[in-house]
Tab-separated table of N, CA and C in Angstrom:
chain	number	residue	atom	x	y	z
A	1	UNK	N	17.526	-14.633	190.579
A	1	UNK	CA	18.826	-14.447	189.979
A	1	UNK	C	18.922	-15.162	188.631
A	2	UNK	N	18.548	-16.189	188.435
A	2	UNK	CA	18.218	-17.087	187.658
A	2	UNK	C	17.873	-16.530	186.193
A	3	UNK	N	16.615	-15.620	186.599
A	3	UNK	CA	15.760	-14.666	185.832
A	3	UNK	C	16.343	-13.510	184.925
A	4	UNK	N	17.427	-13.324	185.733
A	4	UNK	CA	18.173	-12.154	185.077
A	4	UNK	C	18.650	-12.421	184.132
A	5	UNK	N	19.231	-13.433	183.867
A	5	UNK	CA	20.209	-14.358	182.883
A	5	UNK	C	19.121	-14.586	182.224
A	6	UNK	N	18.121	-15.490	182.010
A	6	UNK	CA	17.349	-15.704	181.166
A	6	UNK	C	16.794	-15.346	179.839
A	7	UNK	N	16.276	-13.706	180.363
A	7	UNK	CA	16.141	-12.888	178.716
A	7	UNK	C	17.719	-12.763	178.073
A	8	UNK	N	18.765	-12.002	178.454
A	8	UNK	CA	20.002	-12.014	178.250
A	8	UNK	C	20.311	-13.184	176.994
A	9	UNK	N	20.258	-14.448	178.147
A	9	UNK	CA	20.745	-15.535	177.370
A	9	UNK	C	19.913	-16.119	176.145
A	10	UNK	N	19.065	-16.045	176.333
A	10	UNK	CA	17.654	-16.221	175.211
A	10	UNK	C	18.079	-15.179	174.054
A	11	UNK	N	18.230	-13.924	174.027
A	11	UNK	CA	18.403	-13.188	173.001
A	11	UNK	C	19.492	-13.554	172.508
A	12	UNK	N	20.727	-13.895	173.009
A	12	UNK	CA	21.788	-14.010	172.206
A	12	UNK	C	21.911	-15.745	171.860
A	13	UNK	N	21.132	-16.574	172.282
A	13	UNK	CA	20.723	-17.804	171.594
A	13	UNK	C	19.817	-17.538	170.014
A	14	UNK	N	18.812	-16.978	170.254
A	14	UNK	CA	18.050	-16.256	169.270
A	14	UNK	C	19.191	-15.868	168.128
A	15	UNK	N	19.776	-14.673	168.733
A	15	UNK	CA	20.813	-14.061	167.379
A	15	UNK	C	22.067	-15.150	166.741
A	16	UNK	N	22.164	-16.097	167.565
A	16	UNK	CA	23.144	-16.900	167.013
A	16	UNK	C	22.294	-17.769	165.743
A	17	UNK	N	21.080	-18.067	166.373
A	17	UNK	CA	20.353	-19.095	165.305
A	17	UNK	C	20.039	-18.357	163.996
A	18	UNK	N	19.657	-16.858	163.856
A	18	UNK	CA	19.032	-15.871	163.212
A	18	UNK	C	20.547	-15.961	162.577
A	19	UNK	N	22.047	-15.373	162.408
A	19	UNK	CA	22.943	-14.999	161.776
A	19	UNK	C	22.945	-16.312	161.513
A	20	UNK	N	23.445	-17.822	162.286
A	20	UNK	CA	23.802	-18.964	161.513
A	20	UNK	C	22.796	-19.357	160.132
A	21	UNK	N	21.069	-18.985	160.232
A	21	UNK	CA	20.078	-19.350	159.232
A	21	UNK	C	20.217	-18.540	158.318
A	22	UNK	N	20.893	-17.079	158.259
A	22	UNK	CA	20.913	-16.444	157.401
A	22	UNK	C	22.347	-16.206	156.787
A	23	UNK	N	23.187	-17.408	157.136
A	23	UNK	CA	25.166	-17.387	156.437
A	23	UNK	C	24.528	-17.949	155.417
A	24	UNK	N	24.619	-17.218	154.941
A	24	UNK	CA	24.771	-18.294	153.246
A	24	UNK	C	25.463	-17.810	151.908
A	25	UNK	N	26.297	-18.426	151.389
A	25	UNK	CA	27.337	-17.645	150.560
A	25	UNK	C	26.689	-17.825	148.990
A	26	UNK	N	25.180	-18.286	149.069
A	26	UNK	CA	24.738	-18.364	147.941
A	26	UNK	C	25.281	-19.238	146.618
A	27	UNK	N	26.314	-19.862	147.004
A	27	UNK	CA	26.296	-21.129	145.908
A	27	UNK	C	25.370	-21.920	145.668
A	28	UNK	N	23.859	-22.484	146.239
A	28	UNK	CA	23.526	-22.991	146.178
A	28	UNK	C	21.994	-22.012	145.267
A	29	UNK	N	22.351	-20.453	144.845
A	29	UNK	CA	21.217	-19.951	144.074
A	29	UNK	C	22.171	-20.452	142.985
A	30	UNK	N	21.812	-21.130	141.982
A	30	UNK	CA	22.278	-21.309	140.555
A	30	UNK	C	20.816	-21.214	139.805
A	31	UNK	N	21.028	-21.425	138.158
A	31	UNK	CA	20.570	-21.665	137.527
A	31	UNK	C	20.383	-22.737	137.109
A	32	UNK	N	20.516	-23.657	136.120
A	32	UNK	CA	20.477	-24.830	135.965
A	32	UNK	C	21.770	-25.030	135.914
A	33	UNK	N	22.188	-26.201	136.841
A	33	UNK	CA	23.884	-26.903	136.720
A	33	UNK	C	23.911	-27.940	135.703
A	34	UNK	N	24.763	-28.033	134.948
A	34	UNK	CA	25.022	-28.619	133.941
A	34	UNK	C	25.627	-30.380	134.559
A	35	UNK	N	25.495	-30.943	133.679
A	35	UNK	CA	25.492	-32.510	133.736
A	35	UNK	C	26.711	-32.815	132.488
A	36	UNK	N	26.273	-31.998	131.631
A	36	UNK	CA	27.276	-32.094	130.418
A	36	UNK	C	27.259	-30.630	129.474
A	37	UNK	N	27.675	-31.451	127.936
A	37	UNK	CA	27.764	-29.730	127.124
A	37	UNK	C	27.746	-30.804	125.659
A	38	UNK	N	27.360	-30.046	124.760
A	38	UNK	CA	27.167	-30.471	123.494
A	38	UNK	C	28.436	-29.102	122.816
A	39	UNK	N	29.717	-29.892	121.968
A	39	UNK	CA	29.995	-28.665	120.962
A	39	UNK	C	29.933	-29.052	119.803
A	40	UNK	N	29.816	-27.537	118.873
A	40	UNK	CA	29.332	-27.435	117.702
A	40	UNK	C	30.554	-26.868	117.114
A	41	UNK	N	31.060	-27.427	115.660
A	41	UNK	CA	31.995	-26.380	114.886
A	41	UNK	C	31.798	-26.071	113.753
A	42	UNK	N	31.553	-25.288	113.414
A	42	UNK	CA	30.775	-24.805	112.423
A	42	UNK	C	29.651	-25.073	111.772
A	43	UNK	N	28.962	-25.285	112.808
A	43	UNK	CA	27.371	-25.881	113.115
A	43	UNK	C	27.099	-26.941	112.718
A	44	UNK	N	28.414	-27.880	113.387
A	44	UNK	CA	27.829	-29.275	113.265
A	44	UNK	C	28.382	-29.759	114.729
A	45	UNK	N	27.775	-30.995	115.331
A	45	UNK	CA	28.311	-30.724	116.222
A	45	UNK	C	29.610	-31.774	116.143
A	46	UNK	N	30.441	-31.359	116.737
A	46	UNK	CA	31.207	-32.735	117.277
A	46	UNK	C	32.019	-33.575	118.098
A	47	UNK	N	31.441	-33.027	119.104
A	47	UNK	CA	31.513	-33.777	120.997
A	47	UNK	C	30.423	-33.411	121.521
A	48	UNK	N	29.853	-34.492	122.332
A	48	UNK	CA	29.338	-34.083	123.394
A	48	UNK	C	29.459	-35.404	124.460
A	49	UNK	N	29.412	-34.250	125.996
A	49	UNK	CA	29.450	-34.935	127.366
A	49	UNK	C	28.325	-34.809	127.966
A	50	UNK	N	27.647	-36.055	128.482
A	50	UNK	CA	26.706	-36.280	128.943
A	50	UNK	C	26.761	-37.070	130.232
A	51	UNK	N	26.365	-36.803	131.506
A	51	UNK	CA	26.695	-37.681	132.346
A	51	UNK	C	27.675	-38.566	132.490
A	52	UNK	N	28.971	-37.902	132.064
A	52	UNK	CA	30.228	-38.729	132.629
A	52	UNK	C	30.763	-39.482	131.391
A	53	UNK	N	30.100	-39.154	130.507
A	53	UNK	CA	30.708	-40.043	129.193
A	53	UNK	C	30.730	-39.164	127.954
A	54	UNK	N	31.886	-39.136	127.323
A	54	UNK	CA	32.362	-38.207	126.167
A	54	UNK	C	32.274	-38.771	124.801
A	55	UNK	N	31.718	-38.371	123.850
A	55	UNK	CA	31.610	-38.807	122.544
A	55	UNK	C	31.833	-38.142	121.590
A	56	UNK	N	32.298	-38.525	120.543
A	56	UNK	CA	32.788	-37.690	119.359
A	56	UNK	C	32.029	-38.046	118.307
A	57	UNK	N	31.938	-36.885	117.157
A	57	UNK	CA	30.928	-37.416	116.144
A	57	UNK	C	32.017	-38.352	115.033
A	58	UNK	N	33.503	-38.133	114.967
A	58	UNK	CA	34.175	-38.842	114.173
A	58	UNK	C	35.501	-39.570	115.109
A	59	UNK	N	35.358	-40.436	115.439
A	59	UNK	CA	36.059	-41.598	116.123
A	59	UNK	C	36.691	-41.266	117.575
A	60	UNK	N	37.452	-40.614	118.005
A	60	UNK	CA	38.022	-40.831	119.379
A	60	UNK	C	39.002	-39.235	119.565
A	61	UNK	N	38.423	-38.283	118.640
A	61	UNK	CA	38.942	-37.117	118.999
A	61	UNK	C	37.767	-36.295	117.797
A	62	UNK	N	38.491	-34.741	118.039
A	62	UNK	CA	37.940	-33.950	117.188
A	62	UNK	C	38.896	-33.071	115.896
A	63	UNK	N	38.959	-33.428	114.913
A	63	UNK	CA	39.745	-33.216	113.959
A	63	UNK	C	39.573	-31.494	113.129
A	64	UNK	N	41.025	-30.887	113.521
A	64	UNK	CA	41.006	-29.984	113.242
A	64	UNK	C	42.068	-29.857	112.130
A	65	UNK	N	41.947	-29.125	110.697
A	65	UNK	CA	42.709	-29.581	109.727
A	65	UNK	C	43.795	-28.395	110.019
A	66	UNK	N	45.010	-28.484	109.745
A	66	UNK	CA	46.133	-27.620	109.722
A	66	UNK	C	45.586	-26.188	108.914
A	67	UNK	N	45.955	-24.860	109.624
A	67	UNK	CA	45.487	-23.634	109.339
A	67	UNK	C	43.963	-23.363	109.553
A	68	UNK	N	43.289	-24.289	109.485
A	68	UNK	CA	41.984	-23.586	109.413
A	68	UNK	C	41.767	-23.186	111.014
A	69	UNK	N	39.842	-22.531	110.339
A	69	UNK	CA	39.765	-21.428	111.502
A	69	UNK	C	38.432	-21.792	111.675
A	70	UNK	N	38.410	-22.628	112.861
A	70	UNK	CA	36.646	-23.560	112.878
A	70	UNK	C	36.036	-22.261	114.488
A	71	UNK	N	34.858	-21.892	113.946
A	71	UNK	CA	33.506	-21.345	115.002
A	71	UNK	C	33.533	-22.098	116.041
A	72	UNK	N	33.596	-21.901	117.166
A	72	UNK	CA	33.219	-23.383	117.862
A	72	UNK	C	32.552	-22.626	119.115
A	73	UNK	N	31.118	-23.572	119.509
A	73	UNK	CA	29.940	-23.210	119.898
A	73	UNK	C	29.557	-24.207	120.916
A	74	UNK	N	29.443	-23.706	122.683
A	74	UNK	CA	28.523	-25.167	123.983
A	74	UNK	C	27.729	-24.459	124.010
A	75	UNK	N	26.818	-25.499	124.239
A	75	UNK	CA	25.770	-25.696	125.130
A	75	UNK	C	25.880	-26.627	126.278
A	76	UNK	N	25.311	-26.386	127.017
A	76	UNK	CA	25.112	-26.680	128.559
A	76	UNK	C	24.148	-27.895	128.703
A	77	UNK	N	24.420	-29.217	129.000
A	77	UNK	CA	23.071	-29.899	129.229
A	77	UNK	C	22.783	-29.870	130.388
A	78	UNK	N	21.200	-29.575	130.927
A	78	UNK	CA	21.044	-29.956	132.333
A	78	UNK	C	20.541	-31.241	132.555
A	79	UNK	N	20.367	-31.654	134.047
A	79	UNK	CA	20.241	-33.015	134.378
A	79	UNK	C	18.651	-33.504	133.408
A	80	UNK	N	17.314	-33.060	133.168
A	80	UNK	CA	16.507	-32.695	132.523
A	80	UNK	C	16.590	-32.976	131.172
A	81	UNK	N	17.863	-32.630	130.527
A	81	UNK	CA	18.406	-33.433	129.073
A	81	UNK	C	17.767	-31.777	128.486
A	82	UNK	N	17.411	-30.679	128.935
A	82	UNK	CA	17.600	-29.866	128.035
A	82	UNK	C	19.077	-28.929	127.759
A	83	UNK	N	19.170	-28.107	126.911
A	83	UNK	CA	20.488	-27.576	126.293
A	83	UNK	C	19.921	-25.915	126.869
A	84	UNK	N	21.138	-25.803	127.166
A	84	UNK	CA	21.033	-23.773	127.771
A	84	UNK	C	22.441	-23.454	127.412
A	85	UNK	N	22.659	-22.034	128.056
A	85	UNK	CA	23.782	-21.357	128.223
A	85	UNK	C	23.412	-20.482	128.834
A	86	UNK	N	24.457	-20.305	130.304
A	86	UNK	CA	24.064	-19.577	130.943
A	86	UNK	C	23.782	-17.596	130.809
A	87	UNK	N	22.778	-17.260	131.507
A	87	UNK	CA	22.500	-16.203	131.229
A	87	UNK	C	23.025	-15.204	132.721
A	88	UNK	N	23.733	-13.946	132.424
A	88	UNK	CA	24.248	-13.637	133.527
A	88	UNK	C	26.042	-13.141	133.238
A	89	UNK	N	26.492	-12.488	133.972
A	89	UNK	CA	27.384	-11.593	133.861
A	89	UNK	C	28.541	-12.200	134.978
A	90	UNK	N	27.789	-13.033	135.895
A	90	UNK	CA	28.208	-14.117	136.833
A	90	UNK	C	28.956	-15.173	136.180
A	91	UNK	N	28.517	-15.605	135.197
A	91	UNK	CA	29.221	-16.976	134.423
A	91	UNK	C	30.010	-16.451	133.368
A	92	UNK	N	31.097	-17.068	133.253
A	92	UNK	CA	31.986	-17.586	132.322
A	92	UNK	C	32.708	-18.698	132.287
A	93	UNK	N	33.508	-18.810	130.542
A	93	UNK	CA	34.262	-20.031	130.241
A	93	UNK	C	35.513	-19.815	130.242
A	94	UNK	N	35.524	-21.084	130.851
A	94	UNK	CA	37.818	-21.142	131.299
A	94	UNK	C	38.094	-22.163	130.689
A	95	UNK	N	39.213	-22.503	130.186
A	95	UNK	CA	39.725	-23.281	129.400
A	95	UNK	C	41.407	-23.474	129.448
A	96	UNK	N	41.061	-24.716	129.391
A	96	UNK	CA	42.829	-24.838	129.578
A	96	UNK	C	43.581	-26.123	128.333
A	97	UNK	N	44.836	-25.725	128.072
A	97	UNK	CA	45.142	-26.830	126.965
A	97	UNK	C	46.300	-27.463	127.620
A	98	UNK	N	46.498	-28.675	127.117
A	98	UNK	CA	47.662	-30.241	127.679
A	98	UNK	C	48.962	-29.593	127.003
A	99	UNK	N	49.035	-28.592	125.862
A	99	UNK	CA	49.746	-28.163	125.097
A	99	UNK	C	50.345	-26.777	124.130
A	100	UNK	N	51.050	-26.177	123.954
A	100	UNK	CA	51.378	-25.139	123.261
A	100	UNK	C	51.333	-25.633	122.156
A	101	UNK	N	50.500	-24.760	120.984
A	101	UNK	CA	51.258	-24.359	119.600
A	101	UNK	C	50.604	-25.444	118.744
A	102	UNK	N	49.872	-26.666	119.284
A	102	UNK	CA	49.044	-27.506	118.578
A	102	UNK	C	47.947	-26.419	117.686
A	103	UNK	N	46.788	-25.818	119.004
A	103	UNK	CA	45.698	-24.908	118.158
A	103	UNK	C	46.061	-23.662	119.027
A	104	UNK	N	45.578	-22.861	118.362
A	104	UNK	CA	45.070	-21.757	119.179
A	104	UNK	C	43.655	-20.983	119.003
A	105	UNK	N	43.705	-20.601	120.383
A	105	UNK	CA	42.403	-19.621	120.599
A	105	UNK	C	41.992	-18.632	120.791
A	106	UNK	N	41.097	-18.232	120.246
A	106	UNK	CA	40.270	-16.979	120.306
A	106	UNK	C	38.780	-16.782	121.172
A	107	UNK	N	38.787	-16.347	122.359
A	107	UNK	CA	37.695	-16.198	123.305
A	107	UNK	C	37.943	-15.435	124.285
A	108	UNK	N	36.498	-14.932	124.464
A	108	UNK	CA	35.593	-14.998	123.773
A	108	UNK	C	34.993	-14.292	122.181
A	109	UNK	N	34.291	-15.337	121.769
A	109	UNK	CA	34.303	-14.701	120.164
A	109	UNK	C	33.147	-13.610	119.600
A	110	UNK	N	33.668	-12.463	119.278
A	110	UNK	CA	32.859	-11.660	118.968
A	110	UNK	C	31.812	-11.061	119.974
A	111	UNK	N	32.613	-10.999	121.376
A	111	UNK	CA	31.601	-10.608	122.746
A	111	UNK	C	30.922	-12.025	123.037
A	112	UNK	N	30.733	-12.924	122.174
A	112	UNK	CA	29.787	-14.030	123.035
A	112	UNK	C	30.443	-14.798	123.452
A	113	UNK	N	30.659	-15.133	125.100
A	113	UNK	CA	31.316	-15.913	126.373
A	113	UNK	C	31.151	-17.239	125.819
A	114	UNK	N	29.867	-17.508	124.960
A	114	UNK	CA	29.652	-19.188	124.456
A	114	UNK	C	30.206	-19.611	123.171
A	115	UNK	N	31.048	-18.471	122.389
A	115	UNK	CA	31.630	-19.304	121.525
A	115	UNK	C	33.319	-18.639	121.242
A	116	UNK	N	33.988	-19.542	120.457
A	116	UNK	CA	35.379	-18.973	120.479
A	116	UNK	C	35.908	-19.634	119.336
A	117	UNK	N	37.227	-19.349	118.630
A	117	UNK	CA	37.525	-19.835	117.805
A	117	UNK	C	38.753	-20.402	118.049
A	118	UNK	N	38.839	-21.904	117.139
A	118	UNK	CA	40.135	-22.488	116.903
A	118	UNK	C	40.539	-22.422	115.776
A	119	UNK	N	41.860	-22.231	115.729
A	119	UNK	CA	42.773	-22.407	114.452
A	119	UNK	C	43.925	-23.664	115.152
A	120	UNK	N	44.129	-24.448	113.539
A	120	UNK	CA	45.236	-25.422	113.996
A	120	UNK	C	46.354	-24.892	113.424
A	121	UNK	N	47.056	-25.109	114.608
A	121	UNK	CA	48.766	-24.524	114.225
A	121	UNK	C	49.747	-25.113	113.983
A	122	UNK	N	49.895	-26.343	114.466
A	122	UNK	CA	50.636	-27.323	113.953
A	122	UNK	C	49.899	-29.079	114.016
A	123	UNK	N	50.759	-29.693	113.390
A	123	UNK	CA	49.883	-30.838	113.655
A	123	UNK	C	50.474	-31.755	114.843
A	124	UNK	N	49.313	-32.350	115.611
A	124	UNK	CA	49.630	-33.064	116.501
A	124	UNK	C	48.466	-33.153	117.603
A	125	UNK	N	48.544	-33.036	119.282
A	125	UNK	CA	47.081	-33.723	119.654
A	125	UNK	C	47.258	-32.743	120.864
A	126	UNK	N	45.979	-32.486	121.272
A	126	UNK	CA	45.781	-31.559	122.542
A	126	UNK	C	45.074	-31.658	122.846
A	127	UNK	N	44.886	-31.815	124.450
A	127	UNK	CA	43.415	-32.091	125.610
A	127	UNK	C	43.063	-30.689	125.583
A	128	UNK	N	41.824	-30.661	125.818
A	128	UNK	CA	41.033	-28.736	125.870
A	128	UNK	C	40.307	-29.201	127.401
A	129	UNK	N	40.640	-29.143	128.485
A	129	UNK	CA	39.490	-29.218	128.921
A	129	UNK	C	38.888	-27.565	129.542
A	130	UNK	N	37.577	-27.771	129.520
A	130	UNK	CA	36.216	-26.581	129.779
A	130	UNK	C	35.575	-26.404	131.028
A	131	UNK	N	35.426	-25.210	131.594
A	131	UNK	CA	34.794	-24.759	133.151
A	131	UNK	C	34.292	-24.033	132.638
A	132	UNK	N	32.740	-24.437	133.336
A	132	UNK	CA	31.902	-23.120	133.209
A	132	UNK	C	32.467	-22.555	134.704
A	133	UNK	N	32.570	-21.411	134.766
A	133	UNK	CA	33.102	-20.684	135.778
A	133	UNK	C	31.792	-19.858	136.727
A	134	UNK	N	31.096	-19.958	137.821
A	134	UNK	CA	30.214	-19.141	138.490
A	134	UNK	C	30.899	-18.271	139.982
A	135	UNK	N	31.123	-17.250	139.334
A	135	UNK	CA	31.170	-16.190	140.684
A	135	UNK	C	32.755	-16.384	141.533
A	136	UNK	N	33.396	-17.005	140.367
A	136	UNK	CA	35.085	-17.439	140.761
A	136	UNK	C	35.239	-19.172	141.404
A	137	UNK	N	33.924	-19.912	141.296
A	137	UNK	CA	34.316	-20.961	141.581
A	137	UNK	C	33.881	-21.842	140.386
A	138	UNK	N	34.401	-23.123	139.790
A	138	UNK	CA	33.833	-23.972	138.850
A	138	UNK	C	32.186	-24.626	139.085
A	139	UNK	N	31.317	-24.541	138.407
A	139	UNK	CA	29.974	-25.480	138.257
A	139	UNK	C	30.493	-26.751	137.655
A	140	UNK	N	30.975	-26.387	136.938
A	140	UNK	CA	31.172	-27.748	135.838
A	140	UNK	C	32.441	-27.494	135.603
A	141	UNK	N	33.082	-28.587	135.315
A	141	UNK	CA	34.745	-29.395	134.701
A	141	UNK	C	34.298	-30.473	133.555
A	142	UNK	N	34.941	-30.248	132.589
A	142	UNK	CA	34.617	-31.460	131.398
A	142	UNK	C	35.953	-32.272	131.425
A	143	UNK	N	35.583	-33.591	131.199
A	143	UNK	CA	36.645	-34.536	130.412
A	143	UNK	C	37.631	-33.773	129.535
A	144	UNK	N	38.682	-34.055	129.755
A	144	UNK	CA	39.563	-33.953	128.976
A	144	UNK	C	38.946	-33.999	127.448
A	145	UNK	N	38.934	-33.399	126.553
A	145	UNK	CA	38.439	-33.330	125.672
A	145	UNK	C	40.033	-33.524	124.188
A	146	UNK	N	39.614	-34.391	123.329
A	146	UNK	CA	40.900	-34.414	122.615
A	146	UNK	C	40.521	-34.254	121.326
A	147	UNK	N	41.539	-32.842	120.944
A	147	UNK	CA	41.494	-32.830	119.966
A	147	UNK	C	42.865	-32.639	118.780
A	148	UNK	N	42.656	-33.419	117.397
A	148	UNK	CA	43.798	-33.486	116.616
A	148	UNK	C	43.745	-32.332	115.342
A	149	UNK	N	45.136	-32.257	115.143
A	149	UNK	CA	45.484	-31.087	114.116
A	149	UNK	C	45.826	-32.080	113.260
A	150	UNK	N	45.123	-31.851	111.951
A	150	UNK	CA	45.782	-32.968	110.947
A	150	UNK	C	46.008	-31.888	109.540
A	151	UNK	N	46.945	-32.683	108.802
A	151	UNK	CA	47.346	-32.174	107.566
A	151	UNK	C	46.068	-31.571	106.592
A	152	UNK	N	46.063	-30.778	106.033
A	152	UNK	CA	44.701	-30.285	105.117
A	152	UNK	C	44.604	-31.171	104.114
A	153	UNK	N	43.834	-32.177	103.850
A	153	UNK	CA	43.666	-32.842	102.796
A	153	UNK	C	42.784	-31.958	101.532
A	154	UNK	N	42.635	-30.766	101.540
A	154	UNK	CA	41.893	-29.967	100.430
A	154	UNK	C	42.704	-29.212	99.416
A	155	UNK	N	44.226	-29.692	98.826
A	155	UNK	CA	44.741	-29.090	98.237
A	155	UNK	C	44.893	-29.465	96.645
């Protein structure tokens, strides 16, 4: 009697282990996950996040002059310390601002998901922060990123 149960129960032990080894919702196929991001504005750069720490190339924000219209360009660092951007139809960039009407944006720029444009609209200060976005969930979240609208000193 014993016996009867045996194959029975064996196969559907089997299929439980077989469907549980094969759940996988595939978050864990990525490409390289990012650690940080280097940006560039008008091919210079001026922030980058690297393992948890944010730097600016000119003092404690990123200075955007009133009206203008700066390129602005990430890269992706991986843990490795090299620079990418992801490749894939899967990824995109989300972005969110602390504020209205400081800058505004344009993205993605010219079809490319990796770059977008700012214009400053008024003067004053706004956090940007950046998600690379994979498959509807975030890889990466950046620091608050700050940047200022200042008066055009080129007149």
């Amino acid at each position: 009697m014993i016996r009867s149960y045996l194959i029975p129960l064996t196969l559907v032990i089997s299929l439980i282990f077989t469907a549980v080894s094969c759940d996988s919702d595939d978050h864990d196929d990525h490409g390289e996950v990012p650690v940080g991001f280097v940006l560039t504005a008008n091919g210079n750069m001026v922030a980058m996040q690297d393992s948890g720490t944010l730097t600016y190339t000119a003092g404690s924000t990123i200075p955007v002059p009133l009206g203008s219209e700066n390129v602005v360009s990430i890269e992706f660092i991986a843990d490795d310390g090299d620079r990418f951007t992801p490749e894939g139809s899967e990824y995109s960039l989300e972005y969110s601002l602390s504020a209205d009407n400081v800058i505004s944006v344009v993205h993605p720029l010219n079809g490319d998901e990796w770059s977008f444009q700012v214009t400053g609209e008024s003067e004053g200060e706004v956090e940007v922060t950046i998600d690379l976005m994979h498959e509807g969930h975030s890889d990466f979240e950046s620091l608050p990123i700050s940047v200022t609208v200042v008066e055009n000193q080129e007149s």
